[in-house]
Coordinates of C-alpha atoms in Angstrom, one line a residue:
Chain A
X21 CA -33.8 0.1 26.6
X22 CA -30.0 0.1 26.9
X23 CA -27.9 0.1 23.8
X24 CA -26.1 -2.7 24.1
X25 CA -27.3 -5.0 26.5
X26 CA -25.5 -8.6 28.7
X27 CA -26.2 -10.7 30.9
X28 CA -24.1 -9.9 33.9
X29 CA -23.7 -13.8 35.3
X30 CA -21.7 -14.9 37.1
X31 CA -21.5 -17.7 34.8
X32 CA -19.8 -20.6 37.0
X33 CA -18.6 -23.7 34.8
X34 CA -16.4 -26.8 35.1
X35 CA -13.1 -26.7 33.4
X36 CA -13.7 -27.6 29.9
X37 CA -17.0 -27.1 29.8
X38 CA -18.6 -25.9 26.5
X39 CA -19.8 -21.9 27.6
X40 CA -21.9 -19.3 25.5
X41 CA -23.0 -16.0 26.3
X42 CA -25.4 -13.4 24.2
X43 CA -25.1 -9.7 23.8
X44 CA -27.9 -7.8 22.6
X45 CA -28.0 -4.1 20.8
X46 CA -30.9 -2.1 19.8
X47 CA -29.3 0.0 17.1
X48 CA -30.0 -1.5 13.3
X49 CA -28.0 0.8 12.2
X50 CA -24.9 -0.8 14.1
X51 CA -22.1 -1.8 11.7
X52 CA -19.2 -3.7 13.6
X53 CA -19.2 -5.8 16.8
X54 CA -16.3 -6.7 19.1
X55 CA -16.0 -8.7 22.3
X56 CA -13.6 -7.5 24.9
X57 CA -11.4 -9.2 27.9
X58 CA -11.3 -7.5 31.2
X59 CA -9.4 -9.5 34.1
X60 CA -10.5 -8.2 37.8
X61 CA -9.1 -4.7 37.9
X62 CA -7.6 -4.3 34.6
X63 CA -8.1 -2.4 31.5
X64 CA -10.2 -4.3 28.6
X65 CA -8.6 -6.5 26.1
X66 CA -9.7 -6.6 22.8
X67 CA -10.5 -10.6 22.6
X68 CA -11.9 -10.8 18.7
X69 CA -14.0 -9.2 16.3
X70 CA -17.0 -10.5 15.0
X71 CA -17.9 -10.5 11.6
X72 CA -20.8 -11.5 9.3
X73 CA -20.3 -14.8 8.5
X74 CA -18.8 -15.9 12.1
X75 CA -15.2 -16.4 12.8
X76 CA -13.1 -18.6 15.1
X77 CA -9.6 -18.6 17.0
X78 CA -9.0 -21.0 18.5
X79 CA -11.4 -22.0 21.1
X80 CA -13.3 -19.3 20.8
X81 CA -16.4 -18.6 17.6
X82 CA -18.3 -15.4 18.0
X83 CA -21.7 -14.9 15.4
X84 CA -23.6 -12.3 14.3
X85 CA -27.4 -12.3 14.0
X86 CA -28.3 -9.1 12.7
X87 CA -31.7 -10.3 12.2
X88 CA -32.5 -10.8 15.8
X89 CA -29.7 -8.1 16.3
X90 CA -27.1 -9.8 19.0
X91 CA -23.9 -11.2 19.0
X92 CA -22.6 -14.1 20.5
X93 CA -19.2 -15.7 22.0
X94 CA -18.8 -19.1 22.1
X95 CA -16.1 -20.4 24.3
X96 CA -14.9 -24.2 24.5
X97 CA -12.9 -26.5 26.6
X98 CA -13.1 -23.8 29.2
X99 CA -9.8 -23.1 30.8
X100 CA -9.0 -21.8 34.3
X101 CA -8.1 -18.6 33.0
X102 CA -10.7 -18.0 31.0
X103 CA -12.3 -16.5 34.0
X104 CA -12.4 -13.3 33.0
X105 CA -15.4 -10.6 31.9
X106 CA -16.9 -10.8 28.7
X107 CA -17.6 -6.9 27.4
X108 CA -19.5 -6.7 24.0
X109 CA -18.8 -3.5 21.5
X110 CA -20.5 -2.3 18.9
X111 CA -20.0 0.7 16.8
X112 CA -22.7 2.2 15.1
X113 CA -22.5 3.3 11.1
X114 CA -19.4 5.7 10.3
X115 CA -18.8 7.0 14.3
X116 CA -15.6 6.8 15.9
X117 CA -17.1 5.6 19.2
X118 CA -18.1 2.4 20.7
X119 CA -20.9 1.5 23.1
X120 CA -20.2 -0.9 25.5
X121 CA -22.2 -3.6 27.2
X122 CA -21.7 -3.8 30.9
X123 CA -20.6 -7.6 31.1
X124 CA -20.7 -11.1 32.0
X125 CA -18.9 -12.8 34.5
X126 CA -17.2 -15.7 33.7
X127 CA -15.9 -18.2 36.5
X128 CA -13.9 -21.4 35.3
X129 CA -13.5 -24.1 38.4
X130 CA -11.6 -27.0 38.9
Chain B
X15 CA 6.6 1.3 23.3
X16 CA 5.0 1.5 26.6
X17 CA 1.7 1.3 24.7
X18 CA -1.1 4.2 26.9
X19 CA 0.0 4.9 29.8
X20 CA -2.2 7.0 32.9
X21 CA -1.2 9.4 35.7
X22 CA -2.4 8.7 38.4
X23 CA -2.9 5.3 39.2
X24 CA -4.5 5.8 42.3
X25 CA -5.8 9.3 44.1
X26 CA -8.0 10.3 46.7
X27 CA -9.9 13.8 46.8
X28 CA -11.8 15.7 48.7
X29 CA -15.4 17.0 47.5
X30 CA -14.6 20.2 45.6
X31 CA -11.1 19.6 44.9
X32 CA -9.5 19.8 41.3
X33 CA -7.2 17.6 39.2
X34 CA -6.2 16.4 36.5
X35 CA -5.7 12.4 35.0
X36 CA -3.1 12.3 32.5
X37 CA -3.2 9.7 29.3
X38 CA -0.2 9.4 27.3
X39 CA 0.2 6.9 24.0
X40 CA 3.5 6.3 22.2
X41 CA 1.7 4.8 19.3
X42 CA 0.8 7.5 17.3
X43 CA -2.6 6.9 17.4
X44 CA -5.1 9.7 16.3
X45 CA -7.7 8.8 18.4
X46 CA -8.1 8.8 22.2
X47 CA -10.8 8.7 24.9
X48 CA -11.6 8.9 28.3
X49 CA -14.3 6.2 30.3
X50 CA -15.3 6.1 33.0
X51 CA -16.4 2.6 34.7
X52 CA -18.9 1.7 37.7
X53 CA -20.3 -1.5 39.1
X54 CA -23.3 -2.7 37.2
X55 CA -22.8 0.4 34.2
X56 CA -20.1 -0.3 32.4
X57 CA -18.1 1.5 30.8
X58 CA -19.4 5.1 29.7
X59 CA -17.9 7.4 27.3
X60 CA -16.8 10.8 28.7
X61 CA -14.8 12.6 26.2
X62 CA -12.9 12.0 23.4
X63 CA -10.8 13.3 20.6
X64 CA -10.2 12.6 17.1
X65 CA -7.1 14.2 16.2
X66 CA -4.6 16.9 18.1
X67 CA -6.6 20.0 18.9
X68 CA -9.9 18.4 19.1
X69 CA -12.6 17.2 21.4
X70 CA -15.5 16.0 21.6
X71 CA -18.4 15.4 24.0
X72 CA -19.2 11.4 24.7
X73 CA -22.0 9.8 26.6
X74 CA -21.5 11.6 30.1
X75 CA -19.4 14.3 29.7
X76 CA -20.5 16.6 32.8
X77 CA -18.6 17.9 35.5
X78 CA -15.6 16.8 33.2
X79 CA -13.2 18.8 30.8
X80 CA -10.4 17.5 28.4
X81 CA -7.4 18.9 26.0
X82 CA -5.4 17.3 23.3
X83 CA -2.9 19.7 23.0
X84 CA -0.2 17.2 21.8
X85 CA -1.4 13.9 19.8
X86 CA 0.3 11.9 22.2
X87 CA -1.5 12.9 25.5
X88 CA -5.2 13.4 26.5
X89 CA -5.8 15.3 29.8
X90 CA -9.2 15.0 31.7
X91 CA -9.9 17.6 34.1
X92 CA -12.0 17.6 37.4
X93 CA -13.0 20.9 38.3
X94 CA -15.0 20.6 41.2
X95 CA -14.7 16.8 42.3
X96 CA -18.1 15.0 43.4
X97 CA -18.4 11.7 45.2
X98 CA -20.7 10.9 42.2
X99 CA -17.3 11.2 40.2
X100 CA -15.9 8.0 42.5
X101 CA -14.8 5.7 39.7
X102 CA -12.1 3.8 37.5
X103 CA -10.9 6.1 34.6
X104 CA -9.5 4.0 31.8
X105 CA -7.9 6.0 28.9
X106 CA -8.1 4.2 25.2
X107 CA -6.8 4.8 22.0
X108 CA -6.7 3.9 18.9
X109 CA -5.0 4.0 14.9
X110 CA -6.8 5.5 11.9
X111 CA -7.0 2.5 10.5
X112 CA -10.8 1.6 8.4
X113 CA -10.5 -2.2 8.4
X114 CA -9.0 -2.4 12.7
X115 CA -11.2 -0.4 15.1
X116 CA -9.4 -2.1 18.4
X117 CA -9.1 0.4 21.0
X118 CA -5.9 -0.2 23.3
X119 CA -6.4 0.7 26.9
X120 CA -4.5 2.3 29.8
X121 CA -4.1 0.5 32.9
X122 CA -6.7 3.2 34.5
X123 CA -6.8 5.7 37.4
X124 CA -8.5 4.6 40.8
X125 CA -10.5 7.8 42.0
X126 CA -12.4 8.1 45.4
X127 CA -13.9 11.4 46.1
X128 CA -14.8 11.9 49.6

């Protein structure tokens, strides 16, 4: 089983559409999450981190369930260019590394 | 503050040829790393340092070398390039900072090996 694991997609929505996607990790042990931007041939964006109790900015919310260990990213009124891949992080105990999950696709159409 | 920065952008080798991908950051950040990203993989830790002078092995770190000779630059070397080593090298780094772990990304190198 892969460390971190996503959904790949493409996930295709209407513009402002409500969108939600899961990443899953297999490490208890892991300590923080993050979800990352990439735009098609770019480098990775850091979008937000997630913490414990859940946080929001702006239209976006990402959650932790540690008890079912995955993390989630909740995206609202989706925008044009929100299109965009979704990359889950998680860093595990004290390391200075993360593990990264391969994706999902997001496509936002008119 | 040109943020990380990465030499090449784009090259094209031949099977067997050497070279070497330069990551630079003007942040002084004390940790840098090297990934390596494929269709359907993800990204994949290579190498990586944790201060001037070290190194340290990541997730995939054959046929691959690195220095950190200066805290500002990370080199990744290719000794023997395979086609297996066709890929998008992206360069991150990041502050000693406890309570921020974002890792700030180069623009990344565009290798073929043929």
């Amino acid at each position: 089983r892969k460390e971190v694991e996503q959904d790949p997609g493409p996930f295709n929505v209407p513009e402002g559409a409500t969108v939600a996607f899961n990443c899953t990790y297999s490490n208890s042990a892991s300590q923080s999450f993050f979800w990352y931007r990439q735009d098609c041939r770019k480098e990775p964006k850091l979008l937000m981190s997630v913490y414990s109790s859940g946080n929001e900015d702006g239209r976006f919310t990402a959650q932790l369930n540690r008890a079912s260990q995955y993390i989630s990213l909740l995206i609202r009124d989706s925008k044009l260019s929100d299109s965009a891949t979704y990359l889950c992080a998680v860093r595990t105990g004290g390391g200075n590394k993360l593990t990264f999950g391969t994706g999902t696709q997001l496509k936002v159409e008119l | 503050n040109a943020g990380v920065t990465q030499t090449p952008k784009f090259r094209v080798l031949k099977t067997g040829q050497s070279m070497t991908l330069l990551c630079a950051q003007d942040m002084n950040h004390e940790y840098m790393y090297w990934y390596r990203q494929d269709p359907g993989m993800g990204l994949r830790l290579i190498h990586y340092s944790v201060g001037e002078g070290t190194t340290a092995k990541g997730e995939v770190p054959d046929g691959y070398n690195v220095s950190r000779l200066k805290k500002q630059n990370f080199l990744l070397g290719l000794e023997s390039a395979a086609p297996s080593q066709t890929s998008v090298y992206f360069c991150a780094s990041r502050p000693d900072r406890g309570s921020v772990y974002e890792q700030y990304f180069g623009p990344g190198t565009r290798l073929t090996v043929t």
